[in-house]
Short mmCIF file of C-alpha atoms and ligand atoms in Angstrom, two decimals:
data_model
loop_
_atom_site.label_atom_id
_atom_site.label_comp_id
_atom_site.label_asym_id
_atom_site.label_seq_id
_atom_site.Cartn_x
_atom_site.Cartn_y
_atom_site.Cartn_z
CA MET A 129 0.08 -0.13 -0.42
CA THR A 130 0.71 3.92 -0.64
CA SER A 131 2.95 4.79 2.68
CA SER A 132 2.08 7.50 4.53
CA SER A 133 4.82 8.74 3.60
CA ALA A 134 5.11 8.74 0.19
CA PRO A 135 3.83 12.55 -0.91
CA GLY A 136 1.07 13.52 -3.63
CA PHE A 137 1.74 15.21 -6.96
CA ALA A 138 1.94 19.03 -5.10
CA GLY A 139 5.14 17.10 -2.81
CA LEU A 140 6.12 15.28 -5.15
CA TRP A 141 5.98 18.40 -7.83
CA ALA A 142 7.79 20.91 -4.93
CA ALA A 143 10.37 18.64 -3.80
CA LEU A 144 11.94 17.91 -7.79
CA GLU A 145 10.71 21.70 -7.98
CA PRO A 146 14.58 23.24 -6.73
CA VAL A 147 16.74 20.36 -7.53
CA GLY A 148 19.53 21.73 -10.76
CA ARG A 149 17.39 25.33 -11.58
CA SER A 150 19.39 27.58 -13.05
CA SER A 151 19.76 31.99 -12.74
CA SER A 152 18.09 31.59 -15.81
CA GLY A 153 14.49 30.01 -13.83
CA GLY A 154 15.34 26.84 -16.21
CA TYR A 155 17.36 23.48 -15.58
CA ARG A 156 20.32 21.80 -15.83
CA ARG A 157 19.56 18.50 -15.28
CA PHE A 158 22.92 16.42 -17.11
CA ALA A 159 23.00 12.94 -17.39
CA TRP A 160 25.71 11.13 -14.87
CA SER A 161 26.45 15.03 -12.57
CA ALA A 162 25.70 15.36 -8.93
CA THR A 163 22.64 17.10 -9.52
CA ASP A 164 21.04 13.40 -11.85
CA ARG A 165 23.24 11.54 -8.88
CA VAL A 166 20.16 13.37 -6.18
CA LEU A 167 17.37 13.30 -8.71
CA ARG A 168 18.33 9.57 -9.25
CA GLU A 169 18.67 8.95 -5.67
CA TRP A 170 14.98 10.76 -5.53
CA PHE A 171 14.00 8.92 -7.51
CA ALA A 172 14.62 5.17 -5.71
CA ASP A 173 13.69 6.89 -2.52
CA GLU A 174 10.13 7.80 -3.61
CA CYS A 175 9.89 4.41 -5.22
CA ALA A 176 10.41 2.46 -1.51
CA LYS A 177 8.34 4.80 0.26
CA ARG A 178 5.66 3.23 -1.84
CA GLY A 179 6.73 -0.86 -0.97
CA LEU A 180 7.79 -0.80 -5.20
CA ASP A 181 10.87 -3.15 -6.42
CA TYR A 182 13.62 -0.91 -7.55
CA VAL A 183 16.56 -2.31 -10.03
CA GLU A 184 18.42 -0.43 -12.37
CA ASP A 185 19.35 -2.34 -15.86
CA ARG A 186 22.23 -2.69 -17.43
CA ALA A 187 22.18 0.53 -18.46
CA GLY A 188 21.83 2.30 -15.63
CA ASN A 189 17.80 3.09 -16.11
CA GLN A 190 16.47 2.62 -12.92
CA TRP A 191 12.72 0.86 -12.64
CA ALA A 192 10.11 0.05 -9.82
CA TRP A 193 7.74 -2.98 -9.79
CA TRP A 194 4.17 -3.21 -8.12
CA GLY A 195 3.79 -7.08 -8.44
CA ASP A 196 6.22 -9.78 -10.45
CA PRO A 197 7.03 -8.94 -13.34
CA ASP A 198 9.45 -12.03 -14.14
CA ALA A 199 6.14 -13.87 -12.64
CA ALA A 200 4.21 -13.45 -15.52
CA PRO A 201 7.00 -12.86 -18.62
CA GLY A 202 5.69 -9.84 -21.10
CA GLN A 203 2.98 -9.04 -19.56
CA GLY A 204 4.61 -5.92 -17.43
CA VAL A 205 2.19 -2.71 -17.99
CA VAL A 206 4.92 0.25 -17.58
CA THR A 207 5.20 3.97 -17.55
CA GLY A 208 7.47 6.46 -16.81
CA SER A 209 10.10 8.96 -18.65
CA HIS A 210 12.84 10.33 -17.53
CA LEU A 211 14.96 13.95 -15.30
CA ASP A 212 17.29 14.84 -17.18
CA SER A 213 16.91 18.48 -19.32
CA VAL A 214 18.98 20.37 -22.44
CA PRO A 215 20.53 23.56 -20.75
CA ASP A 216 18.02 26.09 -19.51
CA GLY A 217 15.20 23.68 -20.71
CA GLY A 218 11.62 23.90 -18.21
CA PRO A 219 10.54 22.20 -15.66
CA PHE A 220 8.14 19.65 -17.23
CA ASP A 221 9.67 17.82 -20.23
CA GLY A 222 9.90 14.29 -18.08
CA PRO A 223 9.75 14.95 -14.65
CA LEU A 224 5.65 15.52 -15.66
CA GLY A 225 5.83 11.94 -16.51
CA VAL A 226 7.88 10.53 -13.59
CA ILE A 227 6.06 12.35 -10.99
CA SER A 228 2.39 11.55 -12.69
CA ALA A 229 3.39 7.60 -12.93
CA LEU A 230 4.17 7.81 -9.13
CA ALA A 231 0.72 10.23 -8.70
CA ALA A 232 -0.93 7.01 -10.81
CA VAL A 233 -0.31 4.31 -8.99
CA ASP A 234 -0.60 6.03 -5.27
CA ALA A 235 -4.10 6.47 -7.09
CA LEU A 236 -4.81 3.21 -8.17
CA ARG A 237 -3.44 1.89 -4.88
CA ARG A 238 -6.56 4.81 -2.95
CA VAL A 239 -8.95 2.30 -4.51
CA GLY A 240 -7.79 -1.33 -3.59
CA PHE A 241 -7.03 -1.43 -7.18
CA GLN A 242 -5.23 -5.12 -7.52
CA PRO A 243 -2.88 -5.00 -10.66
CA ALA A 244 -3.89 -8.35 -12.56
CA LYS A 245 -0.63 -7.79 -13.93
CA PRO A 246 2.56 -6.03 -13.12
CA ILE A 247 2.64 -2.09 -13.15
CA GLY A 248 5.97 -0.32 -13.43
CA VAL A 249 7.23 2.74 -12.86
CA VAL A 250 10.29 3.55 -14.91
CA CYS A 251 13.11 7.18 -14.86
CA PHE A 252 15.28 6.69 -18.44
CA ALA A 253 18.14 8.36 -17.87
CA ASP A 254 20.61 10.29 -20.36
CA GLU A 255 16.85 10.99 -22.57
CA GLU A 256 18.32 14.53 -23.43
CA GLY A 257 21.40 13.70 -24.80
CA ALA A 258 22.63 16.80 -23.59
CA ARG A 259 25.73 16.33 -22.29
CA PHE A 260 27.57 14.18 -24.44
CA GLY A 261 24.78 14.32 -27.76
CA VAL A 262 22.12 11.05 -28.70
CA ALA A 263 19.24 11.90 -27.00
CA CYS A 264 17.55 8.58 -25.91
CA SER A 265 20.73 6.97 -24.62
CA GLY A 266 19.14 4.59 -21.69
CA SER A 267 16.44 3.06 -23.34
CA ARG A 268 19.03 3.15 -26.86
CA LEU A 269 21.19 1.32 -24.73
CA VAL A 270 18.20 -0.83 -22.76
CA ALA A 271 17.17 -2.06 -26.39
CA GLY A 272 20.16 -2.58 -28.16
CA SER A 273 19.69 0.35 -31.07
CA LEU A 274 23.11 2.20 -29.61
CA SER A 275 26.09 0.30 -28.69
CA PRO A 276 27.88 0.36 -25.49
CA GLU A 277 31.27 0.73 -27.45
CA ARG A 278 30.57 3.73 -28.68
CA ALA A 279 28.19 5.68 -26.41
CA LEU A 280 31.11 4.78 -23.35
CA ALA A 281 33.64 6.99 -25.71
CA LEU A 282 30.96 9.98 -26.34
CA ARG A 283 32.42 13.63 -24.98
CA ASP A 284 30.89 16.27 -23.09
CA VAL A 285 32.51 19.73 -23.94
CA ASP A 286 35.46 19.00 -20.85
CA GLY A 287 36.45 15.65 -23.05
CA LEU A 288 35.74 13.73 -20.38
CA SER A 289 34.27 10.74 -22.08
CA MET A 290 30.38 8.85 -21.00
CA ALA A 291 32.12 6.03 -19.61
CA GLU A 292 34.24 8.46 -16.91
CA ALA A 293 31.06 10.16 -16.18
CA LEU A 294 29.72 7.00 -15.52
CA THR A 295 33.15 6.04 -13.29
CA ALA A 296 32.72 9.19 -11.43
CA ALA A 297 29.06 8.18 -10.74
CA GLY A 298 30.41 5.62 -8.75
CA ARG A 299 29.30 2.95 -11.66
CA ASP A 300 30.45 -0.50 -12.44
CA LEU A 301 30.77 -0.61 -16.27
CA THR A 302 30.58 -4.92 -15.93
CA GLY A 303 27.80 -5.38 -18.28
CA PHE A 304 26.96 -1.92 -19.07
CA GLY A 305 24.62 -2.17 -22.19
CA PRO A 306 22.11 -4.07 -23.79
CA ASP A 307 19.11 -5.70 -21.66
CA PRO A 308 16.60 -7.86 -23.64
CA ALA A 309 15.84 -9.02 -20.76
CA ALA A 310 14.40 -5.34 -18.72
CA VAL A 311 13.12 -4.73 -22.29
CA GLN A 312 11.47 -7.78 -22.49
CA ARG A 313 9.54 -7.47 -19.06
CA VAL A 314 7.38 -4.54 -20.70
CA GLY A 315 3.88 -5.45 -22.60
CA HIS A 316 2.59 -1.68 -22.88
CA PHE A 317 4.68 1.36 -22.16
CA VAL A 318 3.23 4.16 -21.85
CA GLU A 319 5.47 8.33 -21.65
CA LEU A 320 3.16 10.67 -20.35
CA HIS A 321 4.67 13.88 -21.20
CA VAL A 322 3.77 18.03 -21.43
CA GLU A 323 3.00 18.70 -25.01
CA GLN A 324 5.48 20.69 -26.83
CA GLY A 325 2.94 23.04 -29.16
CA ARG A 326 0.33 24.42 -28.73
CA ALA A 327 -2.08 22.27 -30.54
CA LEU A 328 -3.94 21.48 -27.47
CA ASP A 329 -4.77 24.44 -26.35
CA HIS A 330 -5.99 25.26 -29.73
CA ILE A 331 -8.85 22.83 -29.42
CA GLY A 332 -9.19 23.99 -25.46
CA ALA A 333 -8.32 19.78 -24.01
CA SER A 334 -6.43 19.17 -21.28
CA VAL A 335 -4.99 15.70 -23.17
CA ALA A 336 -4.27 14.06 -25.84
CA VAL A 337 -2.94 10.61 -26.85
CA GLY A 338 0.14 10.66 -29.27
CA THR A 339 0.05 8.59 -32.16
CA ASP A 340 3.68 8.84 -33.84
CA ILE A 341 6.57 10.85 -33.48
CA TRP A 342 9.02 12.12 -37.13
CA PRO A 343 11.17 11.19 -38.03
CA HIS A 344 14.49 13.04 -36.36
CA GLY A 345 18.61 13.00 -36.41
CA ARG A 346 21.20 14.82 -35.39
CA TRP A 347 24.27 15.57 -37.67
CA ARG A 348 27.85 17.05 -36.48
CA ILE A 349 29.15 19.78 -39.14
CA ASP A 350 33.13 20.21 -39.34
CA PHE A 351 34.07 24.27 -40.55
CA PRO A 352 38.24 23.66 -40.93
CA GLY A 353 40.29 27.55 -41.48
CA GLU A 354 42.75 28.72 -40.49
CA ALA A 355 43.44 30.75 -36.91
CA ASN A 356 45.12 34.03 -37.54
CA HIS A 357 45.66 37.96 -35.59
CA ALA A 358 42.72 39.52 -36.02
CA GLY A 359 44.32 42.83 -36.60
CA THR A 360 46.34 41.93 -38.94
CA THR A 361 45.55 39.81 -41.33
CA ALA A 362 43.79 41.11 -44.67
CA LEU A 363 40.35 40.08 -45.60
CA ARG A 364 41.69 38.47 -48.57
CA ASP A 365 43.96 36.18 -47.28
CA ARG A 366 42.10 34.98 -44.15
CA ARG A 367 40.53 31.21 -44.54
CA ASP A 368 37.68 32.12 -41.96
CA ALA A 369 36.02 28.53 -40.56
CA MET A 370 32.78 31.34 -39.65
CA LEU A 371 31.80 32.09 -42.67
CA GLY A 372 31.33 28.69 -44.02
CA TYR A 373 29.46 28.18 -40.93
CA ALA A 374 27.55 31.24 -41.23
CA ASP A 375 26.67 30.44 -44.47
CA THR A 376 25.62 26.50 -43.62
CA VAL A 377 22.84 28.01 -40.79
CA LEU A 378 21.32 30.58 -43.11
CA ALA A 379 20.99 27.96 -45.95
CA ALA A 380 19.75 24.70 -43.33
CA ARG A 381 16.81 27.29 -43.20
CA ALA A 382 16.25 27.72 -46.09
CA THR A 383 16.68 24.08 -47.26
CA ALA A 384 14.37 23.46 -44.49
CA GLN A 385 11.66 26.06 -45.74
CA GLU A 386 11.92 24.29 -49.29
CA HIS A 387 11.39 20.77 -47.91
CA ASP A 388 8.30 21.73 -45.10
CA CYS A 389 10.80 20.48 -43.05
CA LEU A 390 12.40 21.98 -39.31
CA ALA A 391 16.30 22.59 -39.23
CA THR A 392 17.70 24.13 -36.56
CA ILE A 393 21.77 24.60 -35.35
CA GLY A 394 21.90 24.84 -32.16
CA ARG A 395 24.86 24.47 -30.84
CA VAL A 396 28.12 25.61 -32.17
CA SER A 397 31.65 25.18 -31.11
CA VAL A 398 34.87 27.60 -32.04
CA ARG A 399 38.62 27.44 -31.64
CA PRO A 400 40.55 29.06 -30.56
CA GLY A 401 37.81 31.09 -29.47
CA ALA A 402 39.45 34.32 -28.93
CA VAL A 403 37.87 38.22 -29.83
CA ASN A 404 40.91 38.49 -31.26
CA ALA A 405 41.93 35.01 -33.52
CA ILE A 406 40.63 33.96 -36.82
CA PRO A 407 38.18 30.52 -36.31
CA SER A 408 40.55 27.89 -36.99
CA SER A 409 37.43 25.28 -37.39
CA VAL A 410 34.06 25.45 -35.99
CA THR A 411 32.19 23.09 -35.13
CA GLY A 412 27.92 23.49 -35.96
CA TRP A 413 24.91 20.10 -35.03
CA LEU A 414 22.21 19.77 -36.88
CA ASP A 415 18.70 19.30 -36.43
CA VAL A 416 16.44 17.81 -38.50
CA ARG A 417 12.90 16.63 -38.23
CA GLY A 418 10.00 16.50 -40.47
CA SER A 419 6.39 14.60 -41.16
CA ASP A 420 8.24 12.94 -44.21
CA PRO A 421 11.47 10.67 -43.76
CA THR A 422 12.32 11.22 -47.61
CA ALA A 423 11.89 15.05 -46.95
CA VAL A 424 13.84 14.87 -43.93
CA ARG A 425 17.10 12.89 -45.87
CA ARG A 426 16.61 15.55 -48.90
CA THR A 427 17.11 18.36 -46.71
CA VAL A 428 19.94 16.95 -45.02
CA LEU A 429 21.92 16.16 -48.03
CA ASP A 430 21.34 19.50 -49.73
CA ILE A 431 22.99 20.96 -46.26
CA THR A 432 25.37 18.98 -46.17
CA ALA A 433 26.30 19.90 -50.11
CA HIS A 434 26.55 23.34 -48.31
CA ALA A 435 28.60 23.08 -46.21
CA GLY A 436 30.87 20.65 -47.49
CA SER A 437 31.71 23.64 -50.42
CA PHE A 438 33.12 25.39 -47.57
CA GLY A 439 34.94 21.70 -46.76
CA ALA A 440 33.36 20.66 -44.21
CA THR A 441 32.61 17.46 -43.07
CA VAL A 442 29.45 16.48 -42.18
CA VAL A 443 28.12 12.63 -39.48
CA GLU A 444 25.62 11.52 -38.88
CA GLU A 445 25.25 11.39 -35.07
CA SER A 446 21.89 9.63 -34.51
CA TRP A 447 18.99 8.68 -36.51
CA THR A 448 15.44 8.42 -35.22
CA ASP A 449 13.30 6.72 -37.97
CA ASP A 450 9.26 7.78 -38.44
CA THR A 451 7.94 5.92 -35.23
CA ARG A 452 4.35 4.57 -35.32
CA PHE A 453 2.70 3.72 -31.70
CA ASP A 454 1.04 0.56 -31.49
CA THR A 455 -2.47 2.08 -33.14
CA SER A 456 -4.38 -0.39 -30.89
CA LEU A 457 -3.06 0.84 -27.55
CA VAL A 458 -3.82 4.14 -28.91
CA ARG A 459 -6.77 2.97 -29.90
CA ARG A 460 -7.71 0.85 -26.56
CA MET A 461 -6.30 4.48 -24.90
CA GLN A 462 -8.85 6.40 -26.91
CA ARG A 463 -12.00 4.07 -25.45
CA ALA A 464 -10.21 4.14 -21.97
CA LEU A 465 -10.19 8.05 -21.93
CA GLY A 466 -13.45 8.59 -23.67
CA ASN A 467 -11.94 9.67 -27.58
CA VAL A 468 -9.52 12.61 -26.28
CA PRO A 469 -8.06 14.02 -29.07
CA LEU A 470 -4.68 11.68 -31.04
CA LEU A 471 -2.43 13.45 -31.27
CA SER A 472 1.41 13.67 -33.17
CA THR A 473 5.04 14.87 -32.45
CA GLY A 474 8.60 16.23 -33.90
CA ALA A 475 9.55 15.44 -30.81
CA GLY A 476 12.12 12.76 -29.85
CA HIS A 477 11.10 10.29 -26.12
CA ASP A 478 12.14 6.92 -25.05
CA ALA A 479 8.41 6.17 -25.90
CA GLY A 480 9.65 5.97 -28.95
CA VAL A 481 12.43 4.11 -28.94
CA LEU A 482 11.42 1.45 -26.98
CA ALA A 483 8.27 1.24 -30.18
CA ALA A 484 10.84 1.06 -32.48
CA ALA A 485 12.28 -2.21 -30.28
CA GLY A 486 8.92 -3.21 -30.98
CA VAL A 487 7.40 -2.67 -27.47
CA SER A 488 3.64 -2.46 -27.62
CA SER A 489 4.23 2.00 -26.51
CA ALA A 490 2.05 5.06 -26.69
CA MET A 491 1.81 8.53 -24.59
CA LEU A 492 -0.26 11.08 -23.40
CA PHE A 493 0.09 14.70 -23.38
CA VAL A 494 -0.54 17.51 -20.99
CA ARG A 495 -1.53 21.11 -23.17
CA ASN A 496 1.28 23.34 -22.05
CA PRO A 497 -0.51 26.85 -22.56
CA SER A 498 2.80 28.13 -23.71
CA GLY A 499 3.43 25.57 -26.50
CA VAL A 500 7.29 26.55 -25.18
CA SER A 501 9.44 23.86 -24.87
CA HIS A 502 13.55 23.03 -24.04
CA SER A 503 13.25 26.37 -22.07
CA PRO A 504 12.09 27.81 -18.87
CA ALA A 505 9.00 29.22 -20.13
CA GLU A 506 7.87 25.65 -20.81
CA ARG A 507 4.62 25.32 -18.48
CA ALA A 508 1.58 23.67 -17.76
CA GLU A 509 -1.32 24.30 -15.61
CA LEU A 510 -1.90 22.54 -12.16
CA ALA A 511 -5.53 21.50 -12.94
CA ASP A 512 -4.56 19.76 -16.76
CA CYS A 513 -1.23 18.14 -14.66
CA LEU A 514 -4.59 16.33 -12.50
CA ALA A 515 -6.18 15.63 -15.28
CA GLY A 516 -3.21 14.24 -17.06
CA VAL A 517 -3.02 11.93 -13.89
CA GLU A 518 -6.23 11.05 -13.76
CA ALA A 519 -6.35 9.94 -17.75
CA LEU A 520 -2.72 7.71 -16.55
CA THR A 521 -4.39 6.70 -14.25
CA THR A 522 -7.33 4.83 -15.97
CA VAL A 523 -5.37 4.00 -18.62
CA LEU A 524 -3.06 1.38 -16.46
CA ALA A 525 -6.20 0.78 -14.73
CA ASP A 526 -7.28 -0.88 -17.80
CA LEU A 527 -4.22 -1.93 -19.06
CA ALA A 528 -3.49 -3.72 -16.16
CA GLY A 529 -7.16 -5.02 -14.40
CA PRO A 530 -8.54 -8.56 -14.34
CA PRO A 531 -9.24 -8.93 -18.52
CA GLY A 532 -13.17 -8.70 -19.37
C1 GLV B 46 13.80 15.45 -26.84
O1 GLV B 46 13.32 16.24 -26.52
C2 GLV B 46 13.48 15.76 -28.46
O2 GLV B 46 12.68 16.06 -28.79
O3 GLV B 46 14.64 16.07 -29.32
MN1 MN B 47 12.97 17.46 -24.24
MN1 MN B 48 11.16 14.76 -22.57
#
């Protein structure tokens, strides 16, 4: 049963609110950092307060079970999300799904629900890829779509590898990587998430069921140049890496428009990084998404050709195909919730990674009146958050309840 010391939605929210908040008002919660450790310990502690059986998989994702998932192989009904953030991210992207999962378990217990199938709550590691560049590294690792060799060699801006960060966080790397047994326990996965646009606000609905995730990827573009003195090098003698970069940023925007896609270069690194030195190299990270995978690929090819004309090299760092959630699960959720709206998204999620790995998955979205995400301006009203918890509770009861 729910321990009397387990806080409800408001208490869970209040406990997380100060963790990793920066002076911008946004959050800096990066994978395997000291802040991440606080978040992980908080999650394990909340699971313990509820008497859930806590276990970490081989990739460091955190799972907690109500009922024995190994007594009913492949039957687990799992919900959850992530607690890490982008730099100066909002408070809802990730945490809303984790807090709602715990609150939904509490709600089921309050009414004396007896699960016929085990219910799991999961907190995935490193969803945003803010530190090491590959999004959803925790779910990709456990599902086997990211190799441990590649993941462990990824480096953060300080040059620290993921292997070094994990070791510094006190983790033993023996066996780190895919964990088929952990994935096979999951019969259905439902991730609740704040909406990252304004569709629900426009139609006046609190909650929607997610249907699919647009194809998307990340590319690293390295522009070459030659360092020299800003005051003594004539313009005609310069090999300025910044020029190719700047031109490519503008070209990316125009190309995306042409192909009806989205292209963003939101991270850049300039060397040597002095005001008075011509850049010897510039690295930009490109993110491209769209509803049509062919158009996304065409956009990337055109941007690659443009960057190539400045001598740049382009390397794909991640790619996620067009992901359709399980249509029978989506329909079942819609039925259980009384025909709530359906929503497609351009944002990546661990639910998409699990769906691609063959797990029956879907999502619930909660209205965001600002429509803004990956920013401190991200918002959701308490009443909508509670409607989200109620919807999730209904879905879990339907999926984990007795048949018929
Ligand atoms: C994650 O939020 C992503 O869509 O990049
Ligand atoms: Mn995000
Ligand atoms: Mn998220």
